[in-house]
Coordinates of C-alpha atoms and ligand atoms in Angstrom, one line a residue:
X15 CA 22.2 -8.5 -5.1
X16 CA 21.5 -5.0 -7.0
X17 CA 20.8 -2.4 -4.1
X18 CA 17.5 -2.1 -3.2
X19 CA 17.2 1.5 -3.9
X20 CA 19.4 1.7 -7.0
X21 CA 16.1 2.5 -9.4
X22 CA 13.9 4.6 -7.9
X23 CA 11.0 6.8 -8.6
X24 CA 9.6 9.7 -7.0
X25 CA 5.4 10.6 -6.6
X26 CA 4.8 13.7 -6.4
X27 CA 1.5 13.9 -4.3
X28 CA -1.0 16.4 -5.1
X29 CA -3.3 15.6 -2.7
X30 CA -5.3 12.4 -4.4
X31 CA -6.9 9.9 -2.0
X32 CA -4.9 7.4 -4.7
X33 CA -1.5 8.4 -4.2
X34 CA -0.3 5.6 -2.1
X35 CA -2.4 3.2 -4.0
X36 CA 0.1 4.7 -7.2
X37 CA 2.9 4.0 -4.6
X38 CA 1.9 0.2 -3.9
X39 CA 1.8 -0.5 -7.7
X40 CA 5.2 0.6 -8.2
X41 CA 6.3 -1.3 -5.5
X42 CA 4.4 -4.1 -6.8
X43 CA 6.3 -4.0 -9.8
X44 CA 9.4 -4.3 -8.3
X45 CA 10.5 -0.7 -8.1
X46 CA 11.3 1.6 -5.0
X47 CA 9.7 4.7 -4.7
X48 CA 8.7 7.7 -2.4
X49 CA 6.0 10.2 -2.4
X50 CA 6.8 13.9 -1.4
X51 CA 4.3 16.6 -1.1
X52 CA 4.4 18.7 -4.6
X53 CA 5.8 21.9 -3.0
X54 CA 8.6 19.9 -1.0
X55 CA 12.1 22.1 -1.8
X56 CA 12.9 21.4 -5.4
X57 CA 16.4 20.3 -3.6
X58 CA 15.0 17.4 -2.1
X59 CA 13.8 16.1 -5.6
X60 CA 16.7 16.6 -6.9
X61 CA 18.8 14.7 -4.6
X62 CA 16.2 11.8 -4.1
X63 CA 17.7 10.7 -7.7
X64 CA 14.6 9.1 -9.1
X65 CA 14.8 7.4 -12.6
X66 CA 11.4 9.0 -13.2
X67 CA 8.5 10.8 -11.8
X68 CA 5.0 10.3 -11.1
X69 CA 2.8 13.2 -10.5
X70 CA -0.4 12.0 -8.6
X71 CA -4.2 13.5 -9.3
X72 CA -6.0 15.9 -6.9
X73 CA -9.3 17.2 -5.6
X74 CA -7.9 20.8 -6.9
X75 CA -8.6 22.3 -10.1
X76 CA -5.8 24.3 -12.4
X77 CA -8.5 26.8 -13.0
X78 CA -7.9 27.6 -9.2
X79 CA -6.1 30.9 -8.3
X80 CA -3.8 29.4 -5.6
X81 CA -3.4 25.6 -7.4
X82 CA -0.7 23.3 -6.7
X83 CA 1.5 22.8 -9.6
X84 CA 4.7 21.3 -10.6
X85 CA 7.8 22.3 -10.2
X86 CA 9.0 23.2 -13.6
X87 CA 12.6 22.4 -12.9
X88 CA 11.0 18.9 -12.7
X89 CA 11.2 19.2 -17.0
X90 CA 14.6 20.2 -17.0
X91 CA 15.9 17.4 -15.4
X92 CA 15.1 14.9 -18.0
X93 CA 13.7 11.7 -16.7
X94 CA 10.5 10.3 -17.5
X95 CA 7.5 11.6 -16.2
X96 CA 3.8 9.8 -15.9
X97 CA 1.2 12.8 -14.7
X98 CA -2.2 10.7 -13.7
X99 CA -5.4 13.2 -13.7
X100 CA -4.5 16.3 -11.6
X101 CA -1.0 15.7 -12.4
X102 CA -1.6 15.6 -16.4
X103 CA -3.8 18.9 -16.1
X104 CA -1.1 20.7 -13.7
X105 CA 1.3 19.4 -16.2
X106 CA -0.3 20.4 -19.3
X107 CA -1.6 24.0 -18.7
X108 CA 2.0 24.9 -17.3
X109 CA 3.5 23.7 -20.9
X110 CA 1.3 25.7 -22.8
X111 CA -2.2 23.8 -23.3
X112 CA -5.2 24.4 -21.7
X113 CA -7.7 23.2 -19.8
X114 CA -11.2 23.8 -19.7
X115 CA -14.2 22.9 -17.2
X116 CA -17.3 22.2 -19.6
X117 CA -19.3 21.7 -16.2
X118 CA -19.5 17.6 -16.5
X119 CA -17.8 15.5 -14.7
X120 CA -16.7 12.2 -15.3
X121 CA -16.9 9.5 -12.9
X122 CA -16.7 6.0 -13.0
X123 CA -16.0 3.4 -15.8
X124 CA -15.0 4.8 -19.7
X125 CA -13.9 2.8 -22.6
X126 CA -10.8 4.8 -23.8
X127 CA -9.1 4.4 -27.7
X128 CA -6.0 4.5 -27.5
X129 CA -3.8 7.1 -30.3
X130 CA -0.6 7.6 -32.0
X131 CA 0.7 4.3 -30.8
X132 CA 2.7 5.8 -28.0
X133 CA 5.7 3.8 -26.2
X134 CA 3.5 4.1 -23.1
X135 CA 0.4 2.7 -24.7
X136 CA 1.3 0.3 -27.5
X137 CA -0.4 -3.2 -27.3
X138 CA -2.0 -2.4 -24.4
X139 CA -5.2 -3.1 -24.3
X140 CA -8.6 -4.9 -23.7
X141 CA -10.1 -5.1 -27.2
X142 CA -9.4 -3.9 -30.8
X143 CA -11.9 -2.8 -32.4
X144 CA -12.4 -2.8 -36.3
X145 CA -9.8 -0.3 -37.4
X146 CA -7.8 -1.6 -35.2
X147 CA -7.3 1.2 -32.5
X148 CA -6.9 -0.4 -29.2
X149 CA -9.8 -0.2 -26.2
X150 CA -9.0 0.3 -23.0
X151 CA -11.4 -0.4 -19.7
X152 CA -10.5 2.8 -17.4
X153 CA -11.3 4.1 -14.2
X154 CA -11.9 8.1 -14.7
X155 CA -12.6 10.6 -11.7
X156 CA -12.5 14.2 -13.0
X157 CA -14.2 17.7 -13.4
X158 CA -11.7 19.3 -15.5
X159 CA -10.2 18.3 -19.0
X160 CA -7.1 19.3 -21.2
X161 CA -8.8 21.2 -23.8
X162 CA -5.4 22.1 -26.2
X163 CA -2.5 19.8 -26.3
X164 CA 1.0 21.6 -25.0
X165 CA 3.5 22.6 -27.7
X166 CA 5.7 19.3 -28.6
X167 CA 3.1 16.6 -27.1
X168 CA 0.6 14.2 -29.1
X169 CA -2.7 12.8 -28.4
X170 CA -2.5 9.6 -26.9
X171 CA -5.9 8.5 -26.3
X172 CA -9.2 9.8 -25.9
X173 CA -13.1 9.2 -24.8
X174 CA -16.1 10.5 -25.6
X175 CA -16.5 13.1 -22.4
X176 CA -12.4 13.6 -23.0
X177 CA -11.6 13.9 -26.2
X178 CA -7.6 14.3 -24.5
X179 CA -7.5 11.6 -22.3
X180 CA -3.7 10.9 -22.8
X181 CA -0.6 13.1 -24.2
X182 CA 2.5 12.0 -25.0
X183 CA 5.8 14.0 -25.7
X184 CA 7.7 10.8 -26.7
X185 CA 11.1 12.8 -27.1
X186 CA 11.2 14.1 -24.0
X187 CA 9.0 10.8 -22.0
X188 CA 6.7 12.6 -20.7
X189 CA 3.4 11.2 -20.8
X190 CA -0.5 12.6 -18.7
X191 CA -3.7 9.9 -18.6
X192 CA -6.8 11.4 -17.6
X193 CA -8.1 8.3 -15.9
X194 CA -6.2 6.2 -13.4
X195 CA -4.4 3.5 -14.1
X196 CA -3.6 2.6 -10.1
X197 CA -7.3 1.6 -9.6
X198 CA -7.8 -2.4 -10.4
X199 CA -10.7 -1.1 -12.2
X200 CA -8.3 0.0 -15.0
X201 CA -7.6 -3.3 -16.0
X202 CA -4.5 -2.9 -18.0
X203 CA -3.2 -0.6 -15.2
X204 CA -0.7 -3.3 -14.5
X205 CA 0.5 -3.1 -17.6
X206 CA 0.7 0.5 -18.0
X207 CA 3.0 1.0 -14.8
X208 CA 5.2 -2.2 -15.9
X209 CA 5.5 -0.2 -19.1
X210 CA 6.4 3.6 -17.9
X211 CA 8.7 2.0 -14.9
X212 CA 10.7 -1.0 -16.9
X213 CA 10.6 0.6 -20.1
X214 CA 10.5 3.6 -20.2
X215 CA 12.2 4.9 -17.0
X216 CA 14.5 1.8 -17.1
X217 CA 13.9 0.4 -13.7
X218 CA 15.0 -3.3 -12.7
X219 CA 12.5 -5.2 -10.7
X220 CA 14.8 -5.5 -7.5
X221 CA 12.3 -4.5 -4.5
X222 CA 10.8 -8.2 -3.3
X223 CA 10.1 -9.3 0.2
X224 CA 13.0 -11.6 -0.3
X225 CA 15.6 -9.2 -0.8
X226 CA 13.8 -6.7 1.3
X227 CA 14.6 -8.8 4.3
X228 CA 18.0 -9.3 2.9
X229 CA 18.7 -5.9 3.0
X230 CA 17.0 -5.0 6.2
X231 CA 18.5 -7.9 8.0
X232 CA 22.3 -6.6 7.1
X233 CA 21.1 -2.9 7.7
X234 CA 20.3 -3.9 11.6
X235 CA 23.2 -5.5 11.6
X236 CA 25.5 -2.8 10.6
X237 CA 23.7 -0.7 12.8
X238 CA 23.1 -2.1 15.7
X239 CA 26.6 -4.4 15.9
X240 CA 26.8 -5.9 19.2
X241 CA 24.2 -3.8 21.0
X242 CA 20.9 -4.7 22.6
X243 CA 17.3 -3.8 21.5
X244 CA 13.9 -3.4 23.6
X245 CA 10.7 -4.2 21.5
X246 CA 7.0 -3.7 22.8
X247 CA 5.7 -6.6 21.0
X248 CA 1.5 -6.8 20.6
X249 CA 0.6 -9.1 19.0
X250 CA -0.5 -6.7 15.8
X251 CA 1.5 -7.3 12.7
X252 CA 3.8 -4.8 12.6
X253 CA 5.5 -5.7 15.9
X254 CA 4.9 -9.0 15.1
X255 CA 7.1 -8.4 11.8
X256 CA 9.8 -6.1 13.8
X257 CA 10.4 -9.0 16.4
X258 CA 10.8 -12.0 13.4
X259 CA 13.0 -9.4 11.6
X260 CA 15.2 -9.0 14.5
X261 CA 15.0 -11.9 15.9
X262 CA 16.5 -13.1 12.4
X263 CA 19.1 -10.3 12.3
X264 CA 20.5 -10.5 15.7
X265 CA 19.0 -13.8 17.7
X266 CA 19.4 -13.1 21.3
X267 CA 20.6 -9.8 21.6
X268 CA 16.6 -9.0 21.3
X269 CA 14.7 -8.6 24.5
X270 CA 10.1 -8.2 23.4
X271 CA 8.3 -7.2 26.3
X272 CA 4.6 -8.5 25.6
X273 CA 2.7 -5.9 28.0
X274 CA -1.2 -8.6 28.8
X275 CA -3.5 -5.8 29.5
X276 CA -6.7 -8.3 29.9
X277 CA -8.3 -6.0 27.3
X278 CA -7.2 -9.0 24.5
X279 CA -8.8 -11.0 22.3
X280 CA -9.6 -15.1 23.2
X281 CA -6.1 -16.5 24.0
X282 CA -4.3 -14.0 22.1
X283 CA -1.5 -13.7 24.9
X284 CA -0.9 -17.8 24.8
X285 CA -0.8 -17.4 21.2
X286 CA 1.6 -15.0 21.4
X287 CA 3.9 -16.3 23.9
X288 CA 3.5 -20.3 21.9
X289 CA 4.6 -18.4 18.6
X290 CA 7.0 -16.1 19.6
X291 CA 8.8 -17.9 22.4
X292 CA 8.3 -21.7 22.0
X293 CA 8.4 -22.1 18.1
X294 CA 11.0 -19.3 17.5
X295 CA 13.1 -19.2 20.3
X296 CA 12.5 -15.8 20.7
X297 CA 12.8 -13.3 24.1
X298 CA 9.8 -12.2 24.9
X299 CA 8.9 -11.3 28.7
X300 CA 5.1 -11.3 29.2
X301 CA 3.6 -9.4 31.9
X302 CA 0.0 -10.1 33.4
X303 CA -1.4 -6.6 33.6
X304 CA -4.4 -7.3 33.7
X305 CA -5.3 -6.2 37.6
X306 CA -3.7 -3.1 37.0
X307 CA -5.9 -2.3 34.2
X308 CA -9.0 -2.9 35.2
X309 CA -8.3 -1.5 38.5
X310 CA -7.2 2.2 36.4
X311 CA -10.3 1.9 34.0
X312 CA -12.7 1.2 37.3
X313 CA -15.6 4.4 37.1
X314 CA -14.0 6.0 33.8
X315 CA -16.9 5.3 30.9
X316 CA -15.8 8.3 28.6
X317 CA -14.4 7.0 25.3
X318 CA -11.2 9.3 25.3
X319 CA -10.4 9.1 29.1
X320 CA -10.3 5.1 28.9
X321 CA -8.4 5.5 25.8
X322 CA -5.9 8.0 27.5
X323 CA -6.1 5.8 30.8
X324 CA -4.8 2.5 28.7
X325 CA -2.3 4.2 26.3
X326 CA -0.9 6.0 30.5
X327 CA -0.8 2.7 32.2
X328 CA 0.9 0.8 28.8
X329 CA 3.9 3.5 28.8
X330 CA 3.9 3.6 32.6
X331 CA 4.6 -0.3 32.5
X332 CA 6.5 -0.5 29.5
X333 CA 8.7 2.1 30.8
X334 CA 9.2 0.0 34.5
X335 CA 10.0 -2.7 32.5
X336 CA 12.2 -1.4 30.2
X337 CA 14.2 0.4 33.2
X338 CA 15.3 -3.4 34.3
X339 CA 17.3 -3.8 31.1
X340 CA 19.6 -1.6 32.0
X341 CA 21.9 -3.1 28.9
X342 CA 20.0 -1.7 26.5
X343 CA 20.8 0.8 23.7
X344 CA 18.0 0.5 21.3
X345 CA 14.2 0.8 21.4
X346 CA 12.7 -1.3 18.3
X347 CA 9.5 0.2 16.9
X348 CA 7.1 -1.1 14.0
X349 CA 6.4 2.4 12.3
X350 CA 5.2 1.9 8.7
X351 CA 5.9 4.2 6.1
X352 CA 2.1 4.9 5.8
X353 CA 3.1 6.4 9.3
X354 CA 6.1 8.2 8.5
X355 CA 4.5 10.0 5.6
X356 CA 1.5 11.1 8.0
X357 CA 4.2 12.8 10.4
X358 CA 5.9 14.4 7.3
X359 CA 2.5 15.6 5.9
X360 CA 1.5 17.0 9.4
X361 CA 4.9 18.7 10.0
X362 CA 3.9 20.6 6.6
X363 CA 0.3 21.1 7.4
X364 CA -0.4 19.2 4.3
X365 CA -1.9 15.7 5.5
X366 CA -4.4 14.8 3.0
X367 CA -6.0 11.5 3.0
X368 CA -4.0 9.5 5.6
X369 CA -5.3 7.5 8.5
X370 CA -3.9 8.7 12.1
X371 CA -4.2 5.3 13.4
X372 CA -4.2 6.8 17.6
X373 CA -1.5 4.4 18.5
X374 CA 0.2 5.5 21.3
X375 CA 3.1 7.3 19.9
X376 CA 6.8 7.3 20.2
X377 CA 7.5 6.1 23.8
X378 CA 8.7 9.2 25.7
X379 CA 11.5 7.2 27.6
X380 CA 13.8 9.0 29.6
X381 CA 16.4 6.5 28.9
X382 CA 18.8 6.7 26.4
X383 CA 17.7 4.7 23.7
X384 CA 18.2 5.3 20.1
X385 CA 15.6 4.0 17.9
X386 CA 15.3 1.3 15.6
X387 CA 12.5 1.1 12.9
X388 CA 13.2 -1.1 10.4
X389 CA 9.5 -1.1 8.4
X390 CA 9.5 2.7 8.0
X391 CA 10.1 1.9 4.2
X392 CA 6.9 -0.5 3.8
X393 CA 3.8 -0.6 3.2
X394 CA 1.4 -2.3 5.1
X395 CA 0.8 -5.4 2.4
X396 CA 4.6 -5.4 2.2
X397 CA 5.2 -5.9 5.8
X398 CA 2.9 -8.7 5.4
X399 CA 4.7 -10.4 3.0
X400 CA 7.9 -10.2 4.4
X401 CA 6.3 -12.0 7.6
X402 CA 5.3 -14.4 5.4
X403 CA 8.8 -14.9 3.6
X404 CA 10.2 -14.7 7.3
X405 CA 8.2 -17.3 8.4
X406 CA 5.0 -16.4 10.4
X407 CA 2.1 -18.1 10.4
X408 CA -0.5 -16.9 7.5
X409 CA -3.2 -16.4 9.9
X410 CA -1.3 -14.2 11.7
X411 CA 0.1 -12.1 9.4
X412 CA -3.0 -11.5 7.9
X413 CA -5.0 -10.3 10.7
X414 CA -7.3 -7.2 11.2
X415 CA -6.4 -4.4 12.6
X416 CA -7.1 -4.2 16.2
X417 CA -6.8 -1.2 18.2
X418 CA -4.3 -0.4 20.9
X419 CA -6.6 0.0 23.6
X420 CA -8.0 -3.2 23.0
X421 CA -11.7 -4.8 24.2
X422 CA -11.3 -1.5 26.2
X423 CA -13.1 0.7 23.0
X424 CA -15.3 -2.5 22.5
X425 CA -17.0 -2.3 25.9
X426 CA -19.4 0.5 25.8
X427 CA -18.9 2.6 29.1
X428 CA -16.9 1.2 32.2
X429 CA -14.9 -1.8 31.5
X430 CA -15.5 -4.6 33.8
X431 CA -13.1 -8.3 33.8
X432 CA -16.8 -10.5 33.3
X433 CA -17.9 -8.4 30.5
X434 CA -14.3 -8.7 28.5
X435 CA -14.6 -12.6 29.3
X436 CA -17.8 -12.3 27.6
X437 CA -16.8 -10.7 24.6
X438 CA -13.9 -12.5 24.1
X439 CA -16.3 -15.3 23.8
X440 CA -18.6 -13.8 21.5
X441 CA -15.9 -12.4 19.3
X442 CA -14.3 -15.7 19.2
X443 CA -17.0 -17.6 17.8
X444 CA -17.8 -14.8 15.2
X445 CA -14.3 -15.0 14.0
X446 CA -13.7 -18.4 14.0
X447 CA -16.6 -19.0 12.1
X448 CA -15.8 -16.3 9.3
X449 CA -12.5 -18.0 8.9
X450 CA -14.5 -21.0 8.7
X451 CA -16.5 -20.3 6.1
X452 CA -14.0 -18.5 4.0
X453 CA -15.3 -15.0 5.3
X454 CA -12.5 -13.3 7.0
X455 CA -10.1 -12.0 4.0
X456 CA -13.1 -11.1 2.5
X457 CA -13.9 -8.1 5.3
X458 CA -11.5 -5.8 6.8
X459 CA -12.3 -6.0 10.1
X460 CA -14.6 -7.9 11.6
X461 CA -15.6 -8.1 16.2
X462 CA -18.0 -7.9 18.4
X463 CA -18.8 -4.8 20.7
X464 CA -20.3 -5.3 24.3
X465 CA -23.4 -3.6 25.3
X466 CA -23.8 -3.2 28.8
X467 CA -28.1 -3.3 28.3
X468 CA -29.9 -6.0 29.6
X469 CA -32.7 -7.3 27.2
X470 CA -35.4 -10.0 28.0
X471 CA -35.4 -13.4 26.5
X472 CA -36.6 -16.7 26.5
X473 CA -35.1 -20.2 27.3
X474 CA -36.7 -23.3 27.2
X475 CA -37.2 -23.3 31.0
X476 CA -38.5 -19.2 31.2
X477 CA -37.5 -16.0 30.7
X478 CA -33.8 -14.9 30.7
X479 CA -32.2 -11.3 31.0
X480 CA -29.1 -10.6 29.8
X481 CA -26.9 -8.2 27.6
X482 CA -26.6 -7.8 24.4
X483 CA -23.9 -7.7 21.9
X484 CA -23.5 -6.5 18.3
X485 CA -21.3 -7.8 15.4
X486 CA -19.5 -5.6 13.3
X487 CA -18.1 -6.2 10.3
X488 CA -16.9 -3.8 7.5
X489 CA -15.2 -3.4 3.8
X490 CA -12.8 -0.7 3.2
X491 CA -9.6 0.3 1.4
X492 CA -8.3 2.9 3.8
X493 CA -10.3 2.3 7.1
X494 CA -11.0 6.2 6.4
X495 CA -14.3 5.2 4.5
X496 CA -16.3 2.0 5.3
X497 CA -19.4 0.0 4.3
X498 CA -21.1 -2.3 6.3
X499 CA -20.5 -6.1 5.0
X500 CA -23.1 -7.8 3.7
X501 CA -22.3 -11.3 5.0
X502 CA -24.7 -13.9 4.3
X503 CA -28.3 -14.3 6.7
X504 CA -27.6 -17.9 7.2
X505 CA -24.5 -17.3 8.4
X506 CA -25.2 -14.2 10.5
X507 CA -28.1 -16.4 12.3
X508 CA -25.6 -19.2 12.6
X509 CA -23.2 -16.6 14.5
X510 CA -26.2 -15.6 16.3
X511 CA -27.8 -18.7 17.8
X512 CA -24.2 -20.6 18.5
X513 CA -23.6 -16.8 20.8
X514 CA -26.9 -17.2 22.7
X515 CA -27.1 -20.7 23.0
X516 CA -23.0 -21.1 23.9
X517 CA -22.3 -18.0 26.4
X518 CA -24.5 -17.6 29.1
X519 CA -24.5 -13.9 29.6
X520 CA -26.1 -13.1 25.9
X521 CA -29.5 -12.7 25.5
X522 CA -29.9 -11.0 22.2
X523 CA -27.3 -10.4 18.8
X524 CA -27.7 -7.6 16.5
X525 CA -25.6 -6.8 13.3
X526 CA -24.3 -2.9 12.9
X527 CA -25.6 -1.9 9.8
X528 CA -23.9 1.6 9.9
X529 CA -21.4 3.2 7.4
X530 CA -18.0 5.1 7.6
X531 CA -19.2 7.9 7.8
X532 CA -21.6 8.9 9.5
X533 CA -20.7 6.0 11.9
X534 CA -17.2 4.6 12.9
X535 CA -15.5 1.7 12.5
X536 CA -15.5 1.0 16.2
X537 CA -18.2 1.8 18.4
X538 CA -16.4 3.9 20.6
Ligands
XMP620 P1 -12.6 4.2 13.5 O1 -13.4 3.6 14.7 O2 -11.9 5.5 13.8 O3 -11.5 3.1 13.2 O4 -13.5 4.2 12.3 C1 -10.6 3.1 12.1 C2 -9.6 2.1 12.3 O5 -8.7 2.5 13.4 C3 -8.8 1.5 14.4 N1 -8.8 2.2 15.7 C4 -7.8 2.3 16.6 N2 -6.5 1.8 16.5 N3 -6.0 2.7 18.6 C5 -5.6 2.0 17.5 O6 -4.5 1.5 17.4 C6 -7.2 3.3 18.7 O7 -7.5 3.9 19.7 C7 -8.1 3.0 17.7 N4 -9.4 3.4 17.5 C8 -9.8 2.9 16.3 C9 -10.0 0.7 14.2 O8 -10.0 -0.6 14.8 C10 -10.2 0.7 12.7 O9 -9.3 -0.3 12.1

C-alpha cells in the first residue's frame, strides 16, 4: 500500500465558511490534505510538502487596508495552485491585476463559458452551446471581481456580472475560479477537483476508508505495543468508531468504560452494551449512574449549571473508574479533525466558522496517561465510513448528534427520573417513526424536548392534564445555521396522536418551528 500521506495538498484558509467543505472534496477524491490558517509561518508550508495548494475564499475584501493575503513565497515554490473566490482575488491583485468593486454582488446560481481551453477546464462541462464554448452551472458568492488579468495569466472563463471568472497561468499551474466549485450546486465541481488534484498536481487516489483503517490500525499498533488503553465510550459515533478501531488493532488490551447517566435516549445503554460487548467481544464496563445524577441535578434548573453539573459528575466517575485500572498507560479519545483545527484556530485567535461542539474537553486526569486519538485526521463523514468498513451497524453510525449532557438539556428546568422516562418515550416514537418512513437521513437532527407545563385535554372519559412536549427537527450543513424541517402534516399528526394516545403523561404535541438563528438547535 502507497502511504497514506504520500500526495498531499495544503488549504490555505482565508476565512470561508467553505473551507472544510473544499477539504472533504479532496478527500473525497482520494487525496490527503490539511488546512492552515493563511498567515501560519511560511515554514510550516513549506515543510507540510503538499503537491499543490488550494487557497480558500473569504468574507474579506482585497480592497481592505489590513487583508489577508498569500504568502508570496507560495509562487516560488512551484506546485500547482487552485485560488477559489477570495483566494483568486488575493492571488491576482498580488501578481499584478486588479480588482475592482462595481458595487453588485453576485450571489447564487450563474451559467459560466468556459475560455482558452485551459488544462483545468477542458471538457468540462454542462452544455455546449453553438460555437462550441463549454457552459458551466456554478455556485458564485462575491462582492468583488478581478478587473485586469495578472501579467503571464489567461482568461479562463467568464459571466455576465464577471467578465474574469477564471484565470489560468498554465506554465506555471496556477489557476483562480470566481465561483465555487466545492458547493454540489456547481455541478461539475467534482470534476474540476478530480482535474486540478489527479492531473494537474499529480495526486494518486490513496486516502479510502479501507486503507485508512489499514494504516491507523498498524499506527496503534506501533504505538501503543503491548500497552493498555482506557476509552470513555458513549454511544455517539466517534467513540463508537475509536472503540471498533481499537478493538480491531489490539483486541483485549482495550478496557471502554460506558459511564449510564439516566439522561439517555430509549434503551440506548442495552444497545450499547448488546453491540459492543456481546456481538464484538469487546471490554466495555458499564456503570449505572443514574442515582448519582439525578440526585446532583436535584434543584439546579439553570441551563449552564446542569450542563456544568453533568460534564463534573461524568469526569468525577470516569476518573474513579479509571483509577481501578491501575495497568493502564493510555487514555483513548475520539477527537476529530474538525476539533483539532478549532483548537489550532483558537490558539491563533483566528477561529472562523467552526462549531465548538461543548463536549467536555480533554479529561484532566491526574494519572499518567498518554493519549491516543486516532480520528484526529478525519472528518466527520469519514469517521463514518470507516465504522461502516469496520463493521458497525449502519444505523449506528449514521446517527444524530446528541449532546453530551444528554435528556439533561432536553428537559426544560430541573431534571426529574419520571419526566426522562417520558421523553424517552416520546422521542422514541418520533424517531422510530422517521426512520420508518424514510425521514431520518433526510434531517440532521431530529428529538423531542420536555416541557414541564401542564395543559388541559380531553379523553374519551373527561378532561386530562398533563405536560406537553415539542418535536424538533432541523436541516443543516454545519449545525452553526439551521432551518426548521418541513416534514410532512400527516406524518407530524401521526407522531402526534400515537404520543398522546401511547404515553400517559402527554396531553398536548407541538412542532418547533424556529430557525438557527435566532433560536438554537436545542432548547436549552
Ligand atoms: P445548539 O443548541 O447550540 O446545538 O444550536 C448545535 C449542536 O450542538 C449540539 N449540542 C451539544 N453537544 N454538548 C454536546 O456535546 C452540549 O452541551 C451541546 N449543546 C448542544 C446540539 O445537539 C446540536 O447538534
Amino acid at each position: 500500500m502507497s502511504d497514506l500521506h504520500d500526495d498531499k495538498i495544503l488549504i490555505l484558509d482565508f476565512g470561508s465558511q467553505y473551507t472544510q467543505l473544499i477539504a472533504r472534496r479532496v478527500r473525497e477524491a482520494g487525496v490527503y490534505c490539511e488546512i492552515f490558517p493563511w498567515d501560519v509561518e511560511f515554514e510550516r508550508i513549506r515543510e507540510f510538502g503538499a503537491r499543490g495548494f488550494i487557497l480558500s475564499g473569504g468574507p474579506e475584501s482585497t480592497l481592505a487596508a489590513d487583508k489577508p493575503e498569500v504568502p508570496l513565497e507560495l509562487f516560488a515554490l512551484g506546485q500547482p495552485i487552485l485560488g477559489i473566490c477570495y483566494g483568486m482575488q488575493a492571488m491576482a491583485q498580488q501578481l499584478g491585476g486588479k480588482v475592482e468593486n462595481v458595487g453588485k454582488s453576485e450571489f447564487g446560481y450563474a451559467r459560466v463559458r468556459a475560455r482558452g481551453h485551459t488544462a483545468l477546464l477542458r471538457d468540462i462541462h454542462d452544455e455546449v452551446n453553438e460555437e462550441g464554448h463549454g457552459l458551466l452551472d456554478v455556485w458564485m458568492s462575491h462582492g468583488d471581481r478581478v478587473a485586469e488579468l495578472p501579467a503571464g495569466f489567461k482568461l479562463m472563463a467568464s459571466t455576465e456580472s464577471a467578465p474574469i471568472a477564471g484565470i489560468a497561468d498554465e506554465e506555471r499551474k496556477i489557476y483562480g475560479l470566481q465561483f465555487h466549485p466545492e458547493v454540489t450546486h456547481t455541478t461539475q465541481g467534482v470534476a474540476i477537483y478530480q482535474r486540478f488534484l489527479h492531473d494537474i498536481c499529480g495526486c494518486g487516489s490513496a486516502w479510502n476508508s479501507a486503507n485508512i483503517v489499514e494504516a491507523t490500525i498498524s499506527e496503534v499498533r506501533a504505538r501503543v505495543g503491548d500497552g493498555h488503553v482506557i476509552l470513555g465510550l458513549s454511544g455517539g459515533v466517534d467513540s463508537s468508531v475509536v472503540a471498533a478501531l481499537l478493538h480491531e488493532a489490539i483486541g483485549d488490551q482495550l478496557c471502554c468504560i460506558f459511564v449510564d447517566n439516566g439522561l439517555l435516549r430509549h434503551r440506548e445503554g442495552d444497545f450499547v452494551m448488546e453491540q459492543f460487548a456481546e456481538h464484538m467481544g469487546v471490554n466495555v464496563i458499564r456503570i449505572d449512574a443514574e442515582d448519582r445524577f439525578l440526585e446532583k441535578l436535584k434543584g439546579l434548573s439553570d441551563p449552564e449549571d446542569k450542563r456544568k453539573a453533568i460534564g463534573n459528575l461524568f469526569i468525577e466517575i470516569f476518573e474513579e473508574e479509571a483509577r481501578k485500572h491501575h495497568d493502564a498507560d493510555w487514555l483513548a479519545q475520539g477527537t476529530i479533525y474538525p476539533d483539532v483545527i478549532e483548537s489550532a484556530g483558537a490558539s491563533t485567535g483566528k477561529a472562523h466558522l467552526i462549531k465548538s461542539h461543548h463536549n467536555v474537553g480533554g479529561l484532566p486526569l491526574d494519572m499518567r496517561l498518554k493519549l491516543v486519538e486516532p480520528l484526529r485526521e478525519l472528518f466527520k463523514d469519514e469517521v463514518r465510513r470507516v465504522g461502516v468498513a469496520l463493521g458497525l451497524p449502519h444505523d449506528m453510525v449514521y446517527r444524530h448528534p446528541f449532546p453530551g449532557p444528554g435528556l439533561g438539556v432536553r428537559i426544560l428546568g430541573e431534571v426529574k427520573k419520571e419526566y426522562a422516562d417520558t421523553l424517552r418515550l416520546a422521542d422514541d416514537i418520533f424517531i422510530t417513526e422517521l426512520r420508518a418512513h424514510d425521514l431520518y437521513e433526510r434531517v440532521s437532527q431530529a428529538f423531542v424536548v420536555f416541557l414541564p407545563v401542564k395543559s388541559v385535554g380531553v379523553t374519551g372519559d373527561g378532561r386530562r392534564y398533563n405536560f406537553v412536549v415539542a418535536l424538533r427537527a432541523v436541516e443543516t450543513i454545519d449545525f452553526m445555521t439551521a432551518r426548521w424541517a418541513d416534514l410532512p402534516y400527516d406524518f407530524l399528526d401521526h407522531v402526534s396522536r400515537r404520543i398522546m394516545n401511547e404515553i400517559e403523561g402527554i396531553a398536548r404535541v407541538v412542532y418547533d418551528i424556529s430557525g438557527k438563528p435566532p433560536g438554537t438547535i436545542e432548547w436549552e
